[in-house]
Coordinates of C-alpha atoms in Angstrom, one line a residue:
Chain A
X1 CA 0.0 0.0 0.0
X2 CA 2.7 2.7 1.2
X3 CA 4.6 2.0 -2.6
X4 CA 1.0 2.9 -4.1
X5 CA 0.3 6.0 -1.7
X6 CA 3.7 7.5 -1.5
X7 CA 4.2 8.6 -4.8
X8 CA 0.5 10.0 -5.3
X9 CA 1.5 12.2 -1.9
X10 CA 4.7 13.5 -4.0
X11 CA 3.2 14.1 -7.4
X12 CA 0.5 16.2 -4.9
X13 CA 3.6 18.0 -3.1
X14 CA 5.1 19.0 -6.6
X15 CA 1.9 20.1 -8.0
X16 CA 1.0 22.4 -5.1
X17 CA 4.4 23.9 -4.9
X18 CA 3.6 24.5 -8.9
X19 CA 0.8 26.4 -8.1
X20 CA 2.4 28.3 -5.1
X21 CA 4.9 29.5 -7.9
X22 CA 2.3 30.8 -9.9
X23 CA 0.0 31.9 -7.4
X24 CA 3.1 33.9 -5.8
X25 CA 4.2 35.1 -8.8
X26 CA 1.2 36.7 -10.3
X27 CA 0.0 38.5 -6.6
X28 CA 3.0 40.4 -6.3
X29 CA 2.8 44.2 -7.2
X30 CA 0.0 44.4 -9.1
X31 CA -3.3 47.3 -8.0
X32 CA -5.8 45.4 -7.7
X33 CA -9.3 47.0 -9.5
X34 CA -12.0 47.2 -7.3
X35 CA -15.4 44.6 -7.9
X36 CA -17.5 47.5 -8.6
X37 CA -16.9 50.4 -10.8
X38 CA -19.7 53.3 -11.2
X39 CA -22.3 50.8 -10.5
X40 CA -21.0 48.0 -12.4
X41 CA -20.7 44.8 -10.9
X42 CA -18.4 42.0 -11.4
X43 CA -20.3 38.6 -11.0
X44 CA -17.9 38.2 -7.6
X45 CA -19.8 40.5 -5.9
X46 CA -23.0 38.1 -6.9
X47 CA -21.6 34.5 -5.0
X48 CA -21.9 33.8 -1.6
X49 CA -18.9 34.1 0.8
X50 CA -18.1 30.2 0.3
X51 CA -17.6 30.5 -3.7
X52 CA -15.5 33.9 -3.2
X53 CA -12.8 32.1 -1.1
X54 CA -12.8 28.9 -3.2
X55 CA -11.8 32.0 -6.0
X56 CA -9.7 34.3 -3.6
X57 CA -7.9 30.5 -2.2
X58 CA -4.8 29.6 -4.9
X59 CA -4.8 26.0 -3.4
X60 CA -8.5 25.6 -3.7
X61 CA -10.0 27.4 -6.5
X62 CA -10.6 24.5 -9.1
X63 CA -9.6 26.6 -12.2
X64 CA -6.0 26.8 -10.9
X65 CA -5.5 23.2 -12.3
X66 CA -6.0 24.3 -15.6
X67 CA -3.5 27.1 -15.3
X68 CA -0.6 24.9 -14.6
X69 CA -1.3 22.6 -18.1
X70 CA -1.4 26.3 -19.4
X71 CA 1.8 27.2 -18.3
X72 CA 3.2 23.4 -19.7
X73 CA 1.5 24.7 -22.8
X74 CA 3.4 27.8 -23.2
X75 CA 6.5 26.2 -23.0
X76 CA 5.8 23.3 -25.0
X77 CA 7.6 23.2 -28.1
X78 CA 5.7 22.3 -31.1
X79 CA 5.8 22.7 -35.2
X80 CA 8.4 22.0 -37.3
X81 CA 10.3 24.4 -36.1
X82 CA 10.5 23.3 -32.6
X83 CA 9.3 26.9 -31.6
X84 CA 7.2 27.3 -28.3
X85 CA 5.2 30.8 -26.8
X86 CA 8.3 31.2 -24.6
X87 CA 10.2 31.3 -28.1
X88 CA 9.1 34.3 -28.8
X89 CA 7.5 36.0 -25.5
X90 CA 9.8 34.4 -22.7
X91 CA 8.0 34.7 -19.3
X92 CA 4.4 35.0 -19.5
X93 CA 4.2 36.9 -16.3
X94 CA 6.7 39.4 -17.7
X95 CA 5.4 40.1 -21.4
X96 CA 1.7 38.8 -21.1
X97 CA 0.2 41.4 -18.3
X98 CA -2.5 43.6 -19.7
X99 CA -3.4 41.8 -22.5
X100 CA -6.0 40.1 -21.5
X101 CA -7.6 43.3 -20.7
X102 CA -7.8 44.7 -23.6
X103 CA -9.1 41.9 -25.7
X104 CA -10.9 41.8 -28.0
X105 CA -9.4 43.9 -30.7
X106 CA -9.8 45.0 -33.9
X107 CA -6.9 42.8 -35.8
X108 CA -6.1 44.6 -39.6
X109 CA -5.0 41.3 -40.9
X110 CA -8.2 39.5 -40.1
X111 CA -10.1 43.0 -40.9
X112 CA -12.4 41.8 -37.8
X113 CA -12.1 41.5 -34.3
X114 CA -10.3 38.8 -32.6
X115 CA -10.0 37.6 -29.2
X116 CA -7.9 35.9 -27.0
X117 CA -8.4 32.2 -28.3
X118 CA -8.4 33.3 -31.6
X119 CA -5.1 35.5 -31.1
X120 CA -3.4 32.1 -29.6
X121 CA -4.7 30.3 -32.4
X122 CA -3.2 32.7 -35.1
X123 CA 0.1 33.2 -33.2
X124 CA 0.3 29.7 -33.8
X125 CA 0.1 29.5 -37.5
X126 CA 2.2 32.0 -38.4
X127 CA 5.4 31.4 -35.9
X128 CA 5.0 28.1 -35.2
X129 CA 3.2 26.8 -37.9
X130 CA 1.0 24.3 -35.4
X131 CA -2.6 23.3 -35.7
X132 CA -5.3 25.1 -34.3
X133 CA -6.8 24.1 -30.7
X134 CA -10.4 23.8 -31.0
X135 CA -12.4 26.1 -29.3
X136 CA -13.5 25.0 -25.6
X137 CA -10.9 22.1 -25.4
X138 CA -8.9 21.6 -22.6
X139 CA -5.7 23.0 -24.4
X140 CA -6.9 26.4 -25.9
X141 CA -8.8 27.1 -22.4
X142 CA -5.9 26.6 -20.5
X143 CA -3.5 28.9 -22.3
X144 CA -6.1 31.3 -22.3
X145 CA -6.9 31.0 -18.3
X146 CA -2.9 30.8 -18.4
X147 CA -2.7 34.3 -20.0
X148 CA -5.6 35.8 -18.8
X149 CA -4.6 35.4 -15.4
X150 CA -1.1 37.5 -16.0
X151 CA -4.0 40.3 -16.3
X152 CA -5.2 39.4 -12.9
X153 CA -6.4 42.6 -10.7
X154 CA -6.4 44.6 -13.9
X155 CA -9.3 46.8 -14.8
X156 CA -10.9 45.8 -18.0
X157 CA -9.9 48.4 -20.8
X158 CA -11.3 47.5 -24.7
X159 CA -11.2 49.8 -27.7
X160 CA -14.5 50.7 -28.9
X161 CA -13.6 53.9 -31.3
X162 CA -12.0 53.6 -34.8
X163 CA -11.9 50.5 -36.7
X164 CA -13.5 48.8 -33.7
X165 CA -16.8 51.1 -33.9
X166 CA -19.1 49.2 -36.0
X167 CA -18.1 45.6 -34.3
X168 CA -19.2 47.4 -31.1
X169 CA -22.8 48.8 -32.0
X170 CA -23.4 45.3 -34.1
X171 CA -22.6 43.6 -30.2
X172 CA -25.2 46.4 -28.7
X173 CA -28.0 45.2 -31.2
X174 CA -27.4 41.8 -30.8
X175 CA -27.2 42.4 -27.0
X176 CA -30.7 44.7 -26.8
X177 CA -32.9 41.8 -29.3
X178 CA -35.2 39.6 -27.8
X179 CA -35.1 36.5 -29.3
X180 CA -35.9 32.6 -28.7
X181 CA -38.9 31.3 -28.3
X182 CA -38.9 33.0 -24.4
X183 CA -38.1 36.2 -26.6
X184 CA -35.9 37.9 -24.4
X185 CA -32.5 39.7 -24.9
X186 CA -29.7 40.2 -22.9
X187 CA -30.5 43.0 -21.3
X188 CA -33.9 42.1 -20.0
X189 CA -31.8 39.7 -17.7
X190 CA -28.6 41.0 -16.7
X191 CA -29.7 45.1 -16.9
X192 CA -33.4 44.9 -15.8
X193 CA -34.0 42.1 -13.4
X194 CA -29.6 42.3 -11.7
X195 CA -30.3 40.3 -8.1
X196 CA -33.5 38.8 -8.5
X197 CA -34.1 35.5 -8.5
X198 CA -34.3 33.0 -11.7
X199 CA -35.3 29.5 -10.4
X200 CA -32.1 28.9 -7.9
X201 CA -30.0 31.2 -9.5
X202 CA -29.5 35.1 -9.0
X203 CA -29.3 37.1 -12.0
X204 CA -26.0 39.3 -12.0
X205 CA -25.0 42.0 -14.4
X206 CA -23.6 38.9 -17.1
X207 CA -20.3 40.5 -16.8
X208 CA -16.6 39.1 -18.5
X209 CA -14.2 40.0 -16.1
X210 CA -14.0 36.6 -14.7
X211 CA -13.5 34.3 -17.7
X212 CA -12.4 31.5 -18.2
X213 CA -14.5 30.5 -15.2
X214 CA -15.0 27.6 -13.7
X215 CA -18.7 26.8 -12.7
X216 CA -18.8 24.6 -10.0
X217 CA -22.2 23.4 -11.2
X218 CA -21.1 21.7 -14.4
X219 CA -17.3 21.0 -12.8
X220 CA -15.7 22.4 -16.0
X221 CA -14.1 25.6 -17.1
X222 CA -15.7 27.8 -19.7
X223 CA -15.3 30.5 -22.2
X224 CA -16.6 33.6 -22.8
X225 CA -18.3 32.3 -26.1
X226 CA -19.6 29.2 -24.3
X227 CA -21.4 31.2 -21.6
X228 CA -22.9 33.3 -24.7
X229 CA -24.3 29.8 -26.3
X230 CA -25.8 28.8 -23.0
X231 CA -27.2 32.2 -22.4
X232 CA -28.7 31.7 -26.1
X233 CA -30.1 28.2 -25.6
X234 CA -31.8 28.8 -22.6
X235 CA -33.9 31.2 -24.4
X236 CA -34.7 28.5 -27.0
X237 CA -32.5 30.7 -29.6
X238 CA -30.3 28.8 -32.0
X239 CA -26.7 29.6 -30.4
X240 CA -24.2 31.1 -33.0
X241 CA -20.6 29.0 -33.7
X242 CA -18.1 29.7 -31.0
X243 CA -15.5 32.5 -32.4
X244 CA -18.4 33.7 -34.8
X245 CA -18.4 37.2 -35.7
X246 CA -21.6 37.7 -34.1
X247 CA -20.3 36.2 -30.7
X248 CA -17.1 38.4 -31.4
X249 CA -18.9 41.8 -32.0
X250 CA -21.3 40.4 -28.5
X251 CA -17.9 40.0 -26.7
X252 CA -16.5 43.0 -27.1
X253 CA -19.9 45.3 -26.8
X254 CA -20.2 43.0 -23.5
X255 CA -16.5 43.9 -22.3
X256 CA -17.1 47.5 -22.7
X257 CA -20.0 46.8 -20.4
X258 CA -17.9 45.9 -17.4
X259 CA -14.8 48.6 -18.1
X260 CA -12.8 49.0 -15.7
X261 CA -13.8 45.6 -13.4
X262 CA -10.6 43.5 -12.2
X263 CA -9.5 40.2 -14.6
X264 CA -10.5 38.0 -12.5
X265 CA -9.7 34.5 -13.9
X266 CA -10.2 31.4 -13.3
X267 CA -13.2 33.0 -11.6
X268 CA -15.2 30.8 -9.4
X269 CA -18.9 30.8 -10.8
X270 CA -22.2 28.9 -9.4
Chain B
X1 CA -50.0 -5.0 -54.1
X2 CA -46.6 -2.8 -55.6
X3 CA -48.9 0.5 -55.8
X4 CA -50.8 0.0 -52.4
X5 CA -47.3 -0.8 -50.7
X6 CA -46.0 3.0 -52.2
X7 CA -49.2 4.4 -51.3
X8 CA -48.3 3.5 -47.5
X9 CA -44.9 4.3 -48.1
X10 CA -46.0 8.0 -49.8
X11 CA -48.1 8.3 -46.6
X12 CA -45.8 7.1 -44.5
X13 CA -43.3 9.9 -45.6
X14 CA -45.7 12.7 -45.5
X15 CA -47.1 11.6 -42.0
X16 CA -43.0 11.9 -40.9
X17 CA -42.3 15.1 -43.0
X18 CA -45.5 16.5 -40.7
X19 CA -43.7 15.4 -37.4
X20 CA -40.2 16.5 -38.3
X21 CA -41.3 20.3 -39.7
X22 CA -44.0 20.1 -36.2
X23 CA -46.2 22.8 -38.3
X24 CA -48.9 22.0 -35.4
X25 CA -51.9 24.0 -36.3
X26 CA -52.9 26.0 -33.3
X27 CA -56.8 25.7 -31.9
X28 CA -58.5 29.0 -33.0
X29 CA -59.3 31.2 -30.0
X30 CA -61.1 34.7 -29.5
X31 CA -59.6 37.2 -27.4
X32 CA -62.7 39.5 -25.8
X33 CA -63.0 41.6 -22.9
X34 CA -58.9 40.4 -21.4
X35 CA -59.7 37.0 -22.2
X36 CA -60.4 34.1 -24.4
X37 CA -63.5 32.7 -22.9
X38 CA -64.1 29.3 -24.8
X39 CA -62.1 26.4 -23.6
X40 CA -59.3 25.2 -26.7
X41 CA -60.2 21.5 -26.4
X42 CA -63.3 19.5 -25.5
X43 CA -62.1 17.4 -23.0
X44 CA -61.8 19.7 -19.2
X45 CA -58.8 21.0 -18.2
X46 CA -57.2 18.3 -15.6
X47 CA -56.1 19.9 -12.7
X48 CA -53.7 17.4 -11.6
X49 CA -52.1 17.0 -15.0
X50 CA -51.8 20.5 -15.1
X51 CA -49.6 20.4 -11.7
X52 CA -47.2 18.3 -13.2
X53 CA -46.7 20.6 -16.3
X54 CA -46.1 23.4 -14.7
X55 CA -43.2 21.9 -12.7
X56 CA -41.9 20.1 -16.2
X57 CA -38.1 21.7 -16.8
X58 CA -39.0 20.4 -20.6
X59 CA -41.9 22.8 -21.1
X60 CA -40.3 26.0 -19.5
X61 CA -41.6 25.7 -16.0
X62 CA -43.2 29.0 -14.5
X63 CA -41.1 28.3 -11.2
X64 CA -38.2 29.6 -13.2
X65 CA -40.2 33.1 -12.6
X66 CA -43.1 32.3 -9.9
X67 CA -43.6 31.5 -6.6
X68 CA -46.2 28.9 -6.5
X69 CA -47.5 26.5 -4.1
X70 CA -45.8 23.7 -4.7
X71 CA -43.1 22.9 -1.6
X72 CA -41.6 19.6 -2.8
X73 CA -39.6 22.2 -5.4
X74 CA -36.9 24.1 -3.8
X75 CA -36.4 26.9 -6.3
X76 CA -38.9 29.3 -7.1
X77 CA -38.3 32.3 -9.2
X78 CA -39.0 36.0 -8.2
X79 CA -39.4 37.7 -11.7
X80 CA -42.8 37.6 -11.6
X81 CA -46.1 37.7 -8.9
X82 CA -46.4 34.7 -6.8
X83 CA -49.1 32.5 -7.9
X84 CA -50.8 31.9 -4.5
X85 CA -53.9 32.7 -5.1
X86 CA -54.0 33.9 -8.3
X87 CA -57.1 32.5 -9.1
X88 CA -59.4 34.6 -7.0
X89 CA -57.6 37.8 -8.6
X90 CA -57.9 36.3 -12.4
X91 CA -61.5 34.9 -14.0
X92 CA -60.6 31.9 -16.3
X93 CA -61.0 33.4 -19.1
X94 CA -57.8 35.5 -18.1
X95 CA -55.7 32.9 -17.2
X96 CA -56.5 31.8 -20.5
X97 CA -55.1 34.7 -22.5
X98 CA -52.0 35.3 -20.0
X99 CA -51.1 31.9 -21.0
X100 CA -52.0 31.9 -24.3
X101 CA -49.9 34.9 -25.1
X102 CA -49.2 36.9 -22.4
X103 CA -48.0 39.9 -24.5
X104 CA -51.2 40.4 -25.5
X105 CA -52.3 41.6 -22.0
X106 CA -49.0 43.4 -21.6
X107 CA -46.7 43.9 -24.7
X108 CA -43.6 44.6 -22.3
X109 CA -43.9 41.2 -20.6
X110 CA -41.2 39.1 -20.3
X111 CA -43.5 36.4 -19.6
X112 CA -43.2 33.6 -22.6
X113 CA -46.4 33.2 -25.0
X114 CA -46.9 29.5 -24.0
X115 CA -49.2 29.1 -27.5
X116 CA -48.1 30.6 -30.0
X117 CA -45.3 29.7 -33.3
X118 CA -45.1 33.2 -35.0
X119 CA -42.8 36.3 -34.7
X120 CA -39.5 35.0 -32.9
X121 CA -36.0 36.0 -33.4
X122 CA -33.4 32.9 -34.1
X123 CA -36.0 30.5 -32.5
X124 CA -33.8 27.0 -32.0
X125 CA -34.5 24.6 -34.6
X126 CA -36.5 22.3 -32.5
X127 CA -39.1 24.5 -31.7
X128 CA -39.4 26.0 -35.0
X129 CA -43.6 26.0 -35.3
X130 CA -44.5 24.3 -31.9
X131 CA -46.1 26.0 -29.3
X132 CA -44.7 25.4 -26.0
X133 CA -47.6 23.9 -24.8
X134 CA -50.3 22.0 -26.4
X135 CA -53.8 23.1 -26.6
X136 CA -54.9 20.3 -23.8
X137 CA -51.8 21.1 -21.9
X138 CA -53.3 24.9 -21.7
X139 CA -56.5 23.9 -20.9
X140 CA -54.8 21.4 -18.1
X141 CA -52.6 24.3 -16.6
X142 CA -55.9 27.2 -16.4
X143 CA -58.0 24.2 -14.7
X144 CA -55.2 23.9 -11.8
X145 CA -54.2 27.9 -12.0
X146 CA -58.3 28.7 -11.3
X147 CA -58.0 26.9 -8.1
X148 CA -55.3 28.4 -6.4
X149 CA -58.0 30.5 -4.0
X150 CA -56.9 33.0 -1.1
X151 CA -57.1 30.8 1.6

């Protein structure tokens, strides 16, 4: 028995002094944003005291596992090449804060918006000439918890002017139509009805701060676009493709929403 | 025995077409004075069936909004009035049309129209031209909502 046991205790030692390193490294001097902003709420403020520590506690917020296959991922070579993230943008911790915030963008190349996933994706074509992750796999949500959380503490700060400008007021309209066969949009939730109760759950301002979450009632981690898909079948509306331009344009309209809020991820959702 | 076998078959596709597309015909009704007065069946509402259906997750339960008097369910919503007693404030007639389509008693509700297949953004496939309820499954839920009396 002690042959079987003792090595399971190690591989637990090593993997929490992992996450010490990364918890550690990512606290240290950064201002942390506060969880509400001119009336805007992050989704924090909207869980009970138990779900805020499981976020606020490195050892036991659930999405931390994720983050330590993300930073394996960053440093994993692959391609032809042999080339890696760290190739080209050594320590995440030291070139990757910020970014997160200010996703999505409007990319000339693509002449759209992109975001995070699909950034990560397209870095990986051109430099390293690897395949895309699919979206909402384990891989492409774990380098994008893994570089979101470099962000962590940092208020939320997208472009809406220039290029960007039509992207946002397509998200708006998408965001302000009722659809479904419950006919509802967005806003009728998460702007008119904020803290009232929607069978067992309590309806908060839908906010993006905290992504990837992890929602402890499905025990996974999810995207920003998956969250959107749910949102959309719930109100018996067809969803749209995750990384659609209509999700995109939703994203960043949504982003803007909660300007200024703290990155938050892995958040800690019901 | 060759034509009579296609003529099943021909039937056969049609009746499956009709299922897969769900074009269910909705039962006529008149809306007068806030309500639609004449039952959309002929067989009674069924107060007990209508229980059930209203607790059903598959046909958009009004406990995702409601308070109701039904204990064994832990969650009720609060995005709407509570349903104790709501049929001593209502006649049954409008029950009727808030179920029916309840934006035709307020055009801001963000109550769903329970019976009706036109005029919806995106709808998901499956529900592409069926109602949410049934015309029986109306006339089940008004039967049960009409006796929830003030004590």
């Amino acid at each position: 028995m002690r042959d079987v046991t003792r090595p399971l205790a190690i591989k637990l030692l090593f993997g929490l002094a992992a996450l010490a390193a990364i918890a550690g490294s990512v606290a240290v001097g950064q201002t942390q944003a506060p969880y509400e902003v001119e009336g805007r709420k992050s989704g924090y403020l909207f869980m009970t005291p138990a779900t805020r520590s499981l976020q606020d506690d490195e050892f036991q917020n659930p999405g931390m596992f994720i983050v330590e296959r993300g930073r394996d991922l960053w440093n994993r070579a692959e391609g032809p090449d042999g080339k890696s993230c760290a190739s080209c943008h050594g320590d995440a911790e030291a070139s990757m804060p910020g970014v997160a915030a200010r996703y999505p963008v409007f990319d000339p190349a693509a002449n759209g918006l992109v975001n995070l996933e699909m950034r990560i994706n397209a870095e990986r074509a051109a430099h390293m000439k690897a395949p895309p992750l699919k979206y909402e796999s384990e891989d492409l949500l774990a380098l994008t918890t893994y570089i979101s959380m470099q962000s962590r503490g940092q208020p939320v700060n997208v472009a809406i002017d220039g290029p960007a400008q039509p992207f946002f007021e397509q998200g708006k309209t998408f965001y302000e139509t009722r659809r479904g066969q419950l006919d509802l949009s967005c806003g009728q939730c998460h702007e008119d009805r904020v803290g009232m109760k929607l069978r067992g759950d309590v309806i908060s301002q839908g906010q993006l701060n905290g992504f990837p979450i992890h929602r402890l009632s499905w025990r996974a981690m999810l995207s920003r676009h998956r969250i959107f898909a749910w949102c959309n079948t719930s109100v018996r509306s067809e969803p749209y493709e995750l990384g659609s331009p209509e999700y995109l344009a939703l994203e960043l309209y949504v982003a803007w929403r909660g300007r200024g809020l703290p990155i938050e991820a892995p958040a800690v959702r019901r | 025995m060759l034509e009579l076998a296609k003529t099943i078959l021909a039937a056969a596709v049609l009746a499956l077409s009709a299922a897969a597309c769900g074009a269910a015909d909705l039962a006529a009704y008149r809306v007068e004075n806030g309500g639609v007065a004449a039952p959309l069946t002929d067989e009674p509402g069924n107060p007990a069936r209508g229980r059930q259906i209203v607790r059903d997750m598959g046909h958009v339960t009004c406990l995702i909004c409601h308070r109701m008097p039904i204990p064994e369910e832990p969650d009720h919503g609060e995005i709407g009035p509570s349903l104790e007693g709501v049929g001593s404030r209502l006649s049954v007639a409008q029950l009727r049309l808030r179920l029916i389509d309840s934006k035709q008693v307020n055009p801001d509700s963000v109550m769903p129209s329970y019976y009706r297949t036109g005029g919806f953004t995106r709808i998901g496939a499956q529900f592409e031209g069926r109602p949410i309820y049934s015309a029986q499954q109306i006339e089940d839920v008004v039967a049960y909502l009409a006796l929830l009396k003030d004590k």
